[in-house]
Amino acid sequence: YCIEGKGSKTFDDAKAFCFQQPTEAQMLLQKITDVTIAYLLKQVQAGVSAVQIFDSWGGMLSPEDYENLSWKYIAQIVDALKAVVPVVVFAKGCWFALPQMSKSGVSAVGLDWTITPEMARQLAGNEVTLQGNFDPTLLFADSKTIRQRTSEMVRRFGKNRYIANLGHVILPNTPIDNAETFIRTIVEWEG
């Protein structure tokens, strides 16, 4: 956002900056990383009991570019925090990085809805707890569909090393009753 100056669907300016001025881009990314680490360590000192690192736009990068422009910096944050607080990493659209994320020392990896539970388990191995992957727009469905799809998600992931959750943020206009149906289905799930 600091390069684009606003939100974007494609982040063309930010990506162009990274490819046209790689030295400056790496310097900026390192500064952001260093400040983020310092900030999160202060949050831990203030009583935070876990942190989650979101990379909502990582999937816009190729696997190689994701490694060089995102993961190498996220990994530094994980390394700096994992000994003092549980760390969860969520990178939307980056299922290809699951093996690497799972071996990084994170406590959990958040998943979006673009990967099946079976593939997520296969790629992550049994290295880490998985979290997610309910599509937030499914919360606009009828309550029967929400219960059915939520139960199916939990059944497919299983109870071990799994945190039932959305696969990204809850949308602002989500009906509260539907969010309650999702949560109630998880709490009452008997598999």
Short mmCIF file of C-alpha atoms in Angstrom, two decimals:
data_model
loop_
_atom_site.label_atom_id
_atom_site.label_comp_id
_atom_site.label_asym_id
_atom_site.label_seq_id
_atom_site.Cartn_x
_atom_site.Cartn_y
_atom_site.Cartn_z
CA TYR A 1 0.00 0.00 0.00
CA CYS A 2 2.87 2.40 0.62
CA ILE A 3 3.92 2.09 -3.03
CA GLU A 4 0.43 1.98 -4.57
CA GLY A 5 -0.86 4.81 -2.39
CA LYS A 6 -4.22 3.01 -2.18
CA GLY A 7 -5.77 -0.44 -2.42
CA SER A 8 -5.56 -2.29 -5.70
CA LYS A 9 -6.90 -5.39 -7.40
CA THR A 10 -3.56 -6.13 -9.09
CA PHE A 11 -0.87 -4.11 -7.25
CA ASP A 12 0.83 -3.41 -10.57
CA ASP A 13 2.72 -0.37 -9.24
CA ALA A 14 4.04 -2.24 -6.20
CA LYS A 15 5.07 -5.26 -8.23
CA ALA A 16 6.68 -3.07 -10.89
CA PHE A 17 8.64 -1.29 -8.15
CA CYS A 18 9.90 -4.63 -6.87
CA PHE A 19 11.00 -5.75 -10.32
CA GLN A 20 12.34 -2.42 -11.60
CA GLN A 21 14.09 -1.36 -8.40
CA PRO A 22 14.91 -4.61 -6.61
CA THR A 23 17.57 -3.14 -4.31
CA GLU A 24 15.26 -0.40 -3.07
CA ALA A 25 12.37 -2.85 -2.78
CA GLN A 26 14.45 -5.24 -0.66
CA MET A 27 15.55 -2.32 1.54
CA LEU A 28 11.93 -1.23 2.04
CA LEU A 29 10.75 -4.77 2.76
CA GLN A 30 13.56 -5.25 5.28
CA LYS A 31 12.68 -1.99 7.06
CA ILE A 32 9.02 -3.03 7.25
CA THR A 33 10.12 -6.41 8.61
CA ASP A 34 12.40 -4.89 11.24
CA VAL A 35 9.69 -2.49 12.43
CA THR A 36 7.11 -5.28 12.48
CA ILE A 37 9.37 -7.47 14.63
CA ALA A 38 10.02 -4.62 17.08
CA TYR A 39 6.32 -3.79 17.23
CA LEU A 40 5.22 -7.39 17.78
CA LEU A 41 7.84 -7.96 20.48
CA LYS A 42 6.44 -4.91 22.29
CA GLN A 43 2.96 -6.38 21.90
CA VAL A 44 4.19 -9.61 23.50
CA GLN A 45 5.72 -7.63 26.36
CA ALA A 46 2.34 -5.94 26.79
CA GLY A 47 0.61 -9.33 27.18
CA VAL A 48 -0.28 -10.61 23.72
CA SER A 49 -0.54 -14.39 23.92
CA ALA A 50 -0.30 -15.18 20.18
CA VAL A 51 0.27 -13.36 16.88
CA GLN A 52 -1.03 -13.99 13.41
CA ILE A 53 0.77 -12.69 10.36
CA PHE A 54 -1.55 -12.03 7.42
CA ASP A 55 -0.40 -11.92 3.83
CA SER A 56 -3.69 -11.36 2.07
CA TRP A 57 -2.05 -10.60 -1.28
CA GLY A 58 0.73 -13.23 -1.39
CA GLY A 59 -1.17 -15.31 -3.91
CA MET A 60 -0.74 -12.55 -6.47
CA LEU A 61 2.92 -13.52 -6.70
CA SER A 62 4.46 -16.50 -8.44
CA PRO A 63 5.98 -19.08 -6.07
CA GLU A 64 9.49 -17.76 -6.82
CA ASP A 65 8.47 -14.13 -6.30
CA TYR A 66 6.54 -15.07 -3.15
CA GLU A 67 9.71 -16.61 -1.72
CA ASN A 68 11.81 -13.53 -2.50
CA LEU A 69 9.31 -10.74 -1.85
CA SER A 70 7.21 -12.10 1.00
CA TRP A 71 8.13 -15.38 2.65
CA LYS A 72 11.77 -14.53 3.35
CA TYR A 73 10.55 -11.55 5.39
CA ILE A 74 7.69 -13.39 7.07
CA ALA A 75 10.18 -16.11 8.03
CA GLN A 76 12.31 -13.48 9.79
CA ILE A 77 9.27 -12.41 11.81
CA VAL A 78 8.49 -16.02 12.67
CA ASP A 79 12.12 -16.65 13.71
CA ALA A 80 12.12 -13.58 15.95
CA LEU A 81 8.85 -14.46 17.71
CA LYS A 82 8.39 -18.23 17.78
CA ALA A 83 10.41 -18.72 20.96
CA VAL A 84 8.33 -16.20 22.92
CA VAL A 85 4.78 -16.55 21.54
CA PRO A 86 2.78 -18.89 19.29
CA VAL A 87 2.84 -17.60 15.71
CA VAL A 88 0.19 -18.27 13.08
CA VAL A 89 0.89 -17.46 9.43
CA PHE A 90 -1.84 -16.91 6.87
CA ALA A 91 -0.97 -16.31 3.23
CA LYS A 92 -4.00 -16.20 0.95
CA GLY A 93 -3.55 -18.13 -2.27
CA CYS A 94 -0.15 -19.51 -1.26
CA TRP A 95 -0.92 -23.19 -0.82
CA PHE A 96 2.29 -23.94 -2.76
CA ALA A 97 4.27 -22.63 0.24
CA LEU A 98 2.60 -24.92 2.79
CA PRO A 99 5.53 -27.37 3.08
CA GLN A 100 7.94 -24.51 3.77
CA MET A 101 5.58 -22.72 6.15
CA SER A 102 4.90 -25.92 8.06
CA LYS A 103 8.59 -26.48 8.76
CA SER A 104 9.29 -22.88 9.82
CA GLY A 105 8.43 -23.23 13.48
CA VAL A 106 4.99 -21.61 13.30
CA SER A 107 2.33 -22.94 15.63
CA ALA A 108 -0.33 -22.95 12.92
CA VAL A 109 -0.90 -22.14 9.26
CA GLY A 110 -4.09 -20.44 8.18
CA LEU A 111 -5.68 -21.66 4.96
CA ASP A 112 -7.98 -20.04 2.48
CA TRP A 113 -10.74 -21.94 0.67
CA THR A 114 -8.74 -22.62 -2.52
CA ILE A 115 -7.20 -25.80 -1.15
CA THR A 116 -8.88 -29.01 -0.07
CA PRO A 117 -8.36 -30.28 3.47
CA GLU A 118 -6.75 -33.40 2.06
CA MET A 119 -4.22 -31.50 -0.03
CA ALA A 120 -3.47 -29.15 2.86
CA ARG A 121 -2.73 -32.12 5.14
CA GLN A 122 -0.58 -33.73 2.46
CA LEU A 123 1.48 -30.58 1.83
CA ALA A 124 1.80 -29.64 5.51
CA GLY A 125 2.46 -33.16 6.69
CA ASN A 126 1.84 -33.50 10.36
CA GLU A 127 4.25 -30.67 11.14
CA VAL A 128 1.78 -27.99 12.16
CA THR A 129 -1.79 -27.18 13.17
CA LEU A 130 -3.97 -26.07 10.28
CA GLN A 131 -6.58 -23.31 10.59
CA GLY A 132 -9.41 -22.32 8.27
CA ASN A 133 -10.60 -22.78 5.34
CA PHE A 134 -14.29 -21.90 5.15
CA ASP A 135 -15.09 -19.46 2.35
CA PRO A 136 -16.47 -16.33 4.06
CA THR A 137 -18.98 -15.78 1.25
CA LEU A 138 -20.61 -19.11 2.18
CA LEU A 139 -21.94 -17.26 5.23
CA PHE A 140 -24.47 -15.72 2.84
CA ALA A 141 -25.99 -19.15 2.15
CA ASP A 142 -29.02 -20.54 3.99
CA SER A 143 -28.46 -22.04 7.45
CA LYS A 144 -28.82 -25.64 6.21
CA THR A 145 -26.01 -25.12 3.66
CA ILE A 146 -23.81 -23.38 6.25
CA ARG A 147 -24.27 -26.27 8.72
CA GLN A 148 -23.65 -28.87 6.02
CA ARG A 149 -20.52 -27.24 4.59
CA THR A 150 -19.11 -26.42 8.04
CA SER A 151 -19.60 -30.00 9.24
CA GLU A 152 -18.01 -31.31 6.06
CA MET A 153 -14.99 -29.04 6.51
CA VAL A 154 -14.40 -30.17 10.10
CA ARG A 155 -14.93 -33.84 9.19
CA ARG A 156 -12.42 -33.63 6.35
CA PHE A 157 -9.77 -31.88 8.46
CA GLY A 158 -10.43 -33.97 11.56
CA LYS A 159 -10.10 -32.86 15.15
CA ASN A 160 -6.35 -33.30 15.51
CA ARG A 161 -4.15 -30.28 14.87
CA TYR A 162 -7.02 -28.29 13.40
CA ILE A 163 -8.69 -24.97 14.25
CA ALA A 164 -12.00 -24.46 12.49
CA ASN A 165 -12.15 -20.94 11.10
CA LEU A 166 -12.91 -18.86 8.06
CA GLY A 167 -10.50 -18.89 5.15
CA HIS A 168 -10.08 -15.11 5.35
CA VAL A 169 -11.80 -12.18 7.03
CA ILE A 170 -15.51 -12.07 7.76
CA LEU A 171 -17.23 -9.76 5.30
CA PRO A 172 -18.81 -6.60 6.79
CA ASN A 173 -22.33 -7.35 5.54
CA THR A 174 -22.37 -10.96 6.76
CA PRO A 175 -25.67 -11.72 8.51
CA ILE A 176 -24.96 -12.19 12.22
CA ASP A 177 -27.33 -15.16 12.41
CA ASN A 178 -25.32 -16.93 9.71
CA ALA A 179 -22.03 -16.32 11.53
CA GLU A 180 -23.69 -17.72 14.66
CA THR A 181 -24.81 -20.79 12.69
CA PHE A 182 -21.21 -21.35 11.58
CA ILE A 183 -19.87 -21.07 15.14
CA ARG A 184 -22.67 -23.13 16.67
CA THR A 185 -22.09 -25.91 14.11
CA ILE A 186 -18.42 -26.08 15.07
CA VAL A 187 -19.11 -26.06 18.81
CA GLU A 188 -21.76 -28.77 18.51
CA TRP A 189 -19.90 -30.87 15.93
CA GLU A 190 -19.74 -34.56 16.75
CA GLY A 191 -17.72 -36.50 14.26
#
